PDB file of C-alpha atoms in Angstrom:
ATOM      1  CA  MET L  24     172.901 -67.289-204.213  1.00 49.00           C
ATOM      2  CA  GLU L  25     174.378 -65.040-201.569  1.00 51.00           C
ATOM      3  CA  GLU L  26     172.210 -62.242-202.824  1.00 52.00           C
ATOM      4  CA  GLU L  27     169.144 -64.385-202.303  1.00 52.00           C
ATOM      5  CA  LEU L  28     170.238 -65.173-198.741  1.00 48.00           C
ATOM      6  CA  LYS L  29     170.758 -61.497-198.061  1.00 51.00           C
ATOM      7  CA  LYS L  30     167.314 -60.735-199.446  1.00 50.00           C
ATOM      8  CA  VAL L  31     165.779 -63.433-197.270  1.00 48.00           C
ATOM      9  CA  GLU L  32     167.670 -62.205-194.225  1.00 50.00           C
ATOM     10  CA  THR L  33     166.812 -58.549-194.835  1.00 52.00           C
ATOM     11  CA  GLU L  34     163.132 -59.203-195.314  1.00 49.00           C
ATOM     12  CA  PRO L  35     161.634 -59.139-191.871  1.00 50.00           C
ATOM     13  CA  THR L  36     159.221 -61.882-191.087  1.00 51.00           C
ATOM     14  CA  PRO L  37     155.763 -60.472-190.783  1.00 50.00           C
ATOM     15  CA  ALA L  38     154.560 -60.456-187.193  1.00 49.00           C
ATOM     16  CA  PRO L  39     151.373 -62.369-186.617  1.00 49.00           C
ATOM     17  CA  GLU L  40     148.507 -59.908-186.457  1.00 51.00           C
ATOM     18  CA  PRO L  41     146.401 -60.170-183.352  1.00 48.00           C
ATOM     19  CA  PRO L  42     142.855 -61.309-184.022  1.00 48.00           C
ATOM     20  CA  LEU L  43     140.472 -58.393-184.505  1.00 48.00           C
ATOM     21  CA  ALA L  44     137.725 -60.087-182.612  1.00 46.00           C
ATOM     22  CA  SER L  45     137.278 -63.594-181.356  1.00 47.00           C
ATOM     23  CA  ALA L  46     134.653 -65.729-183.047  1.00 46.00           C
ATOM     24  CA  PRO L  47     131.272 -64.932-181.512  1.00 47.00           C
ATOM     25  CA  ASP L  48     129.881 -67.520-179.190  1.00 53.00           C
ATOM     26  CA  VAL L  49     126.841 -69.368-180.571  1.00 50.00           C
ATOM     27  CA  THR L  50     124.863 -69.046-177.316  1.00 57.00           C
ATOM     28  CA  VAL L  51     125.431 -65.270-177.253  1.00 51.00           C
ATOM     29  CA  GLU L  52     124.058 -65.004-180.791  1.00 57.00           C
ATOM     30  CA  LYS L  53     121.006 -67.080-179.858  1.00 55.00           C
ATOM     31  CA  GLU L  54     120.340 -64.869-176.816  1.00 58.00           C
ATOM     32  CA  LYS L  55     120.566 -61.765-179.000  1.00 55.00           C
ATOM     33  CA  GLU L  56     118.114 -63.315-181.455  1.00 56.00           C
ATOM     34  CA  LYS L  57     115.722 -64.132-178.602  1.00 55.00           C
ATOM     35  CA  ALA L  58     115.948 -60.549-177.371  1.00 51.00           C
ATOM     36  CA  LEU L  59     114.993 -59.264-180.832  1.00 54.00           C
ATOM     37  CA  LEU L  60     112.076 -61.681-181.308  1.00 54.00           C
ATOM     38  CA  PRO L  61     108.687 -60.702-179.811  1.00 54.00           C
ATOM     39  CA  PRO L  62     107.469 -62.898-176.938  1.00 57.00           C
ATOM     40  CA  PRO L  63     104.878 -65.593-177.695  1.00 56.00           C
ATOM     41  CA  PRO L  64     101.238 -64.455-177.220  1.00 54.00           C
ATOM     42  CA  GLY L  65     100.617 -66.378-173.965  1.00 54.00           C
ATOM     43  CA  ALA L  66     103.926 -65.489-172.299  1.00 52.00           C
ATOM     44  CA  VAL L  67     103.952 -63.063-169.362  1.00 51.00           C
ATOM     45  CA  ASP L  68     106.594 -60.381-169.550  1.00 53.00           C
ATOM     46  CA  ASP L  69     107.990 -59.597-166.088  1.00 51.00           C
ATOM     47  CA  SER L  70     110.524 -57.088-167.351  1.00 51.00           C
ATOM     48  CA  LYS L  71     110.209 -53.450-166.370  1.00 50.00           C
ATOM     49  CA  ALA L  72     108.747 -50.967-168.786  1.00 50.00           C
ATOM     50  CA  LEU L  73     111.877 -48.824-168.846  1.00 55.00           C
ATOM     51  CA  ALA L  74     115.243 -50.414-169.460  1.00 52.00           C
ATOM     52  CA  VAL L  75     118.651 -48.866-169.793  1.00 54.00           C
ATOM     53  CA  VAL L  76     120.374 -50.092-172.930  1.00 56.00           C
ATOM     54  CA  GLU L  77     124.116 -50.029-172.706  1.00 59.00           C
ATOM     55  CA  PRO L  78     126.169 -49.983-175.883  1.00 55.00           C
ATOM     56  CA  GLU L  79     128.077 -53.127-176.582  1.00 58.00           C
ATOM     57  CA  LYS L  80     131.630 -52.915-175.414  1.00 58.00           C
ATOM     58  CA  VAL L  81     134.070 -53.912-178.089  1.00 50.00           C
ATOM     59  CA  PRO L  82     137.408 -54.985-176.708  1.00 52.00           C
ATOM     60  CA  GLU L  83     140.146 -52.702-177.911  1.00 54.00           C
ATOM     61  CA  THR L  84     142.854 -54.445-179.853  1.00 53.00           C
ATOM     62  CA  ILE L  85     146.291 -53.089-179.580  1.00 53.00           C
ATOM     63  CA  ALA L  86     148.530 -53.629-182.570  1.00 51.00           C
ATOM     64  CA  LYS L  87     151.892 -54.511-181.140  1.00 52.00           C
ATOM     65  CA  LYS L  88     155.060 -53.958-183.039  1.00 50.00           C
ATOM     66  CA  PRO L  89     157.936 -56.299-182.716  1.00 52.00           C
ATOM     67  CA  SER L  90     159.943 -55.506-179.622  1.00 52.00           C
ATOM     68  CA  GLY L  91     161.979 -52.437-180.175  1.00 55.00           C
ATOM     69  CA  GLY L  92     163.363 -51.673-176.772  1.00 68.00           C
ATOM     70  CA  SER L  93     162.444 -49.408-173.908  1.00 81.00           C
ATOM     71  CA  HIS L  94     160.233 -47.171-176.034  1.00 82.00           C
ATOM     72  CA  ASP L  95     157.900 -50.069-176.813  1.00 87.00           C
ATOM     73  CA  ARG L  96     157.912 -51.032-173.164  1.00 88.00           C
ATOM     74  CA  ASP L  97     156.938 -47.460-172.211  1.00 89.00           C
ATOM     75  CA  VAL L  98     154.154 -47.493-174.782  1.00 90.00           C
ATOM     76  CA  ALA L  99     152.939 -50.863-173.488  1.00 90.00           C
ATOM     77  CA  LEU L 100     152.997 -49.575-169.895  1.00 90.00           C
ATOM     78  CA  ALA L 101     151.134 -46.429-170.950  1.00 91.00           C
ATOM     79  CA  ASN L 102     148.510 -48.546-172.726  1.00 92.00           C
ATOM     80  CA  LEU L 103     148.228 -50.790-169.671  1.00 93.00           C
ATOM     81  CA  GLU L 104     147.823 -47.725-167.450  1.00 93.00           C
ATOM     82  CA  LYS L 105     145.194 -46.364-169.850  1.00 93.00           C
ATOM     83  CA  GLU L 106     143.290 -49.673-169.811  1.00 94.00           C
ATOM     84  CA  LYS L 107     143.460 -49.725-166.017  1.00 93.00           C
ATOM     85  CA  SER L 108     142.059 -46.196-165.746  1.00 93.00           C
ATOM     86  CA  MET L 109     139.349 -47.009-168.308  1.00 94.00           C
ATOM     87  CA  SER L 110     138.468 -50.090-166.259  1.00 95.00           C
ATOM     88  CA  PHE L 111     138.140 -47.916-163.155  1.00 94.00           C
ATOM     89  CA  VAL L 112     135.994 -45.439-165.098  1.00 95.00           C
ATOM     90  CA  ARG L 113     133.721 -48.241-166.328  1.00 95.00           C
ATOM     91  CA  ALA L 114     133.420 -49.653-162.796  1.00 95.00           C
ATOM     92  CA  TRP L 115     132.640 -46.174-161.422  1.00 95.00           C
ATOM     93  CA  GLU L 116     130.064 -45.597-164.173  1.00 96.00           C
ATOM     94  CA  ASP L 117     128.365 -48.933-163.442  1.00 96.00           C
ATOM     95  CA  SER L 118     128.376 -48.147-159.730  1.00 96.00           C
ATOM     96  CA  GLU L 119     126.838 -44.706-160.310  1.00 96.00           C
ATOM     97  CA  LYS L 120     124.192 -46.160-162.627  1.00 96.00           C
ATOM     98  CA  ASP L 121     123.312 -48.789-160.024  1.00 96.00           C
ATOM     99  CA  LYS L 122     123.098 -46.101-157.335  1.00 96.00           C
ATOM    100  CA  ALA L 123     120.834 -43.968-159.527  1.00 96.00           C
ATOM    101  CA  GLU L 124     118.652 -46.988-160.335  1.00 96.00           C
ATOM    102  CA  ASN L 125     118.366 -47.966-156.655  1.00 97.00           C
ATOM    103  CA  LYS L 126     117.592 -44.375-155.664  1.00 96.00           C
ATOM    104  CA  ALA L 127     114.864 -44.140-158.306  1.00 96.00           C
ATOM    105  CA  GLU L 128     113.380 -47.494-157.234  1.00 96.00           C
ATOM    106  CA  LYS L 129     113.356 -46.368-153.602  1.00 96.00           C
ATOM    107  CA  LYS L 130     111.617 -43.104-154.511  1.00 96.00           C
ATOM    108  CA  LEU L 131     109.094 -44.953-156.691  1.00 97.00           C
ATOM    109  CA  SER L 132     108.285 -47.369-153.881  1.00 97.00           C
ATOM    110  CA  THR L 133     107.902 -44.414-151.484  1.00 97.00           C
ATOM    111  CA  VAL L 134     105.486 -42.730-153.899  1.00 97.00           C
ATOM    112  CA  THR L 135     103.540 -45.981-154.316  1.00 97.00           C
ATOM    113  CA  ALA L 136     103.300 -46.430-150.537  1.00 97.00           C
ATOM    114  CA  TRP L 137     102.161 -42.797-150.137  1.00 97.00           C
ATOM    115  CA  GLU L 138      99.542 -43.287-152.847  1.00 97.00           C
ATOM    116  CA  ASN L 139      98.266 -46.483-151.197  1.00 97.00           C
ATOM    117  CA  THR L 140      97.948 -44.850-147.767  1.00 97.00           C
ATOM    118  CA  LYS L 141      96.126 -41.827-149.226  1.00 97.00           C
ATOM    119  CA  LYS L 142      93.804 -44.129-151.188  1.00 97.00           C
ATOM    120  CA  ALA L 143      93.058 -46.151-148.056  1.00 97.00           C
ATOM    121  CA  ALA L 144      92.326 -42.975-146.066  1.00 97.00           C
ATOM    122  CA  ILE L 145      89.975 -41.643-148.745  1.00 97.00           C
ATOM    123  CA  GLU L 146      88.212 -44.995-149.077  1.00 97.00           C
ATOM    124  CA  ALA L 147      87.759 -45.152-145.284  1.00 97.00           C
ATOM    125  CA  LYS L 148      86.330 -41.620-145.312  1.00 97.00           C
ATOM    126  CA  LEU L 149      83.985 -42.589-148.138  1.00 97.00           C
ATOM    127  CA  ARG L 150      82.807 -45.674-146.224  1.00 97.00           C
ATOM    128  CA  SER L 151      82.178 -43.621-143.069  1.00 97.00           C
ATOM    129  CA  MET L 152      80.221 -41.023-145.083  1.00 97.00           C
ATOM    130  CA  GLU L 153      78.197 -43.790-146.708  1.00 97.00           C
ATOM    131  CA  GLU L 154      77.443 -45.229-143.258  1.00 97.00           C
ATOM    132  CA  LYS L 155      76.396 -41.793-141.992  1.00 96.00           C
ATOM    133  CA  LEU L 156      74.196 -41.281-145.042  1.00 97.00           C
ATOM    134  CA  GLU L 157      72.623 -44.719-144.582  1.00 97.00           C
ATOM    135  CA  LYS L 158      71.980 -43.895-140.918  1.00 96.00           C
ATOM    136  CA  LYS L 159      70.446 -40.528-141.821  1.00 96.00           C
ATOM    137  CA  LYS L 160      68.381 -42.182-144.541  1.00 96.00           C
ATOM    138  CA  ALA L 161      67.063 -44.732-142.027  1.00 96.00           C
ATOM    139  CA  GLN L 162      66.290 -41.954-139.507  1.00 96.00           C
ATOM    140  CA  TYR L 163      64.553 -39.877-142.176  1.00 96.00           C
ATOM    141  CA  ALA L 164      62.559 -42.899-143.365  1.00 96.00           C
ATOM    142  CA  GLU L 165      61.510 -43.567-139.753  1.00 96.00           C
ATOM    143  CA  LYS L 166      60.512 -39.925-139.343  1.00 96.00           C
ATOM    144  CA  MET L 167      58.446 -40.056-142.544  1.00 96.00           C
ATOM    145  CA  LYS L 168      56.753 -43.280-141.388  1.00 96.00           C
ATOM    146  CA  ASN L 169      55.933 -41.616-138.060  1.00 96.00           C
ATOM    147  CA  GLN L 170      54.472 -38.594-139.884  1.00 96.00           C
ATOM    148  CA  ILE L 171      52.387 -40.888-142.105  1.00 97.00           C
ATOM    149  CA  ALA L 172      51.142 -42.741-139.011  1.00 96.00           C
ATOM    150  CA  LEU L 173      50.310 -39.417-137.317  1.00 96.00           C
ATOM    151  CA  LEU L 174      48.413 -38.238-140.421  1.00 96.00           C
ATOM    152  CA  HIS L 175      46.505 -41.520-140.537  1.00 96.00           C
ATOM    153  CA  LYS L 176      45.607 -41.147-136.841  1.00 96.00           C
ATOM    154  CA  GLN L 177      44.443 -37.540-137.363  1.00 96.00           C
ATOM    155  CA  ALA L 178      42.395 -38.579-140.404  1.00 97.00           C
ATOM    156  CA  ASP L 179      40.768 -41.377-138.344  1.00 96.00           C
ATOM    157  CA  GLU L 180      39.969 -38.874-135.569  1.00 96.00           C
ATOM    158  CA  LYS L 181      38.418 -36.447-138.070  1.00 96.00           C
ATOM    159  CA  ARG L 182      36.409 -39.262-139.637  1.00 96.00           C
ATOM    160  CA  ALA L 183      35.208 -40.311-136.167  1.00 96.00           C
ATOM    161  CA  MET L 184      34.209 -36.708-135.351  1.00 96.00           C
ATOM    162  CA  ILE L 185      32.329 -36.381-138.658  1.00 96.00           C
ATOM    163  CA  GLN L 186      30.548 -39.693-137.987  1.00 96.00           C
ATOM    164  CA  ALA L 187      29.672 -38.498-134.466  1.00 95.00           C
ATOM    165  CA  GLU L 188      28.345 -35.160-135.804  1.00 95.00           C
ATOM    166  CA  ARG L 189      26.342 -36.990-138.459  1.00 95.00           C
ATOM    167  CA  GLY L 190      24.914 -39.289-135.784  1.00 94.00           C
ATOM    168  CA  GLN L 191      23.992 -36.290-133.623  1.00 95.00           C
ATOM    169  CA  GLU L 192      22.401 -34.453-136.562  1.00 93.00           C
ATOM    170  CA  LEU L 193      20.404 -37.580-137.522  1.00 94.00           C
ATOM    171  CA  LEU L 194      19.275 -37.999-133.929  1.00 94.00           C
ATOM    172  CA  LYS L 195      18.330 -34.318-133.744  1.00 91.00           C
ATOM    173  CA  ALA L 196      16.439 -34.587-137.033  1.00 90.00           C
ATOM    174  CA  GLU L 197      14.564 -37.663-135.745  1.00 91.00           C
ATOM    175  CA  GLU L 198      13.678 -35.868-132.483  1.00 91.00           C
ATOM    176  CA  MET L 199      12.456 -32.790-134.322  1.00 89.00           C
ATOM    177  CA  ALA L 200      10.431 -34.922-136.722  1.00 90.00           C
ATOM    178  CA  ALA L 201       8.879 -36.772-133.758  1.00 91.00           C
ATOM    179  CA  LYS L 202       8.056 -33.410-132.080  1.00 88.00           C
ATOM    180  CA  TYR L 203       6.451 -32.023-135.250  1.00 87.00           C
ATOM    181  CA  ARG L 204       4.434 -35.232-135.651  1.00 88.00           C
ATOM    182  CA  ALA L 205       3.288 -35.018-132.047  1.00 88.00           C
ATOM    183  CA  THR L 206       2.318 -31.350-132.258  1.00 88.00           C
ATOM    184  CA  GLY L 207       1.101 -31.466-135.820  1.00 82.00           C
ATOM    185  CA  GLY L 208       3.214 -28.529-136.810  1.00 80.00           C
ATOM    186  CA  VAL L 209       5.284 -28.008-139.935  1.00 80.00           C
ATOM    187  CA  PRO L 210       8.959 -27.171-139.807  1.00 76.00           C
ATOM    188  CA  LYS L 211       9.765 -23.572-140.675  1.00 77.00           C
ATOM    189  CA  LYS L 212      12.436 -24.453-143.206  1.00 69.00           C
ATOM    190  CA  PHE L 213      11.119 -27.201-145.441  1.00 60.00           C
ATOM    191  CA  LEU L 214      13.844 -29.114-147.266  1.00 57.00           C
ATOM    192  CA  GLY L 215      16.112 -26.078-147.237  1.00 54.00           C
ATOM    193  CA  CYS L 216      15.845 -25.389-150.959  1.00 51.00           C
ATOM    194  CA  PHE L 217      12.357 -23.866-151.128  1.00 45.00           C
TER     195      PHE L 217
END
């Protein structure tokens, strides 16, 4: 019986193992599922086209041995110091990523503003050229109308002159015919074709 007691006393009690990972939260799982599912057809997606995907951070589990003195304490302090420095590194990394994101957004908004001002300037120039062309078109149309009116006036004058000449020639022919009748003579050129 003493041997059994010695065996029981010599067998160290197993230290409880720390949990590898805590049970996942149900809401976190549902959010992950929603992120994987495509949006419904009528839903509007306001997210940006480019997104930075960060790897999931798995908490590091440290297997602790039963207390063994100052060495274990030094190891624990070293691990704590390491975790602290890693925390600072993660915070610095997040800060740098945020700075880079903000800088890129600022540059993108500057480019968009530049594009909008250039577009507005070009559109204003186009409108002014269209107005000038419309004005020139109206002036040219007016000029063409004036030329048509001038041609019409000249044609009327020529018609009037032809009518006047015809009237004079008819009158002259009547006078000559009356003279030949009175004198009894015959015109020298009879009907012009004989």
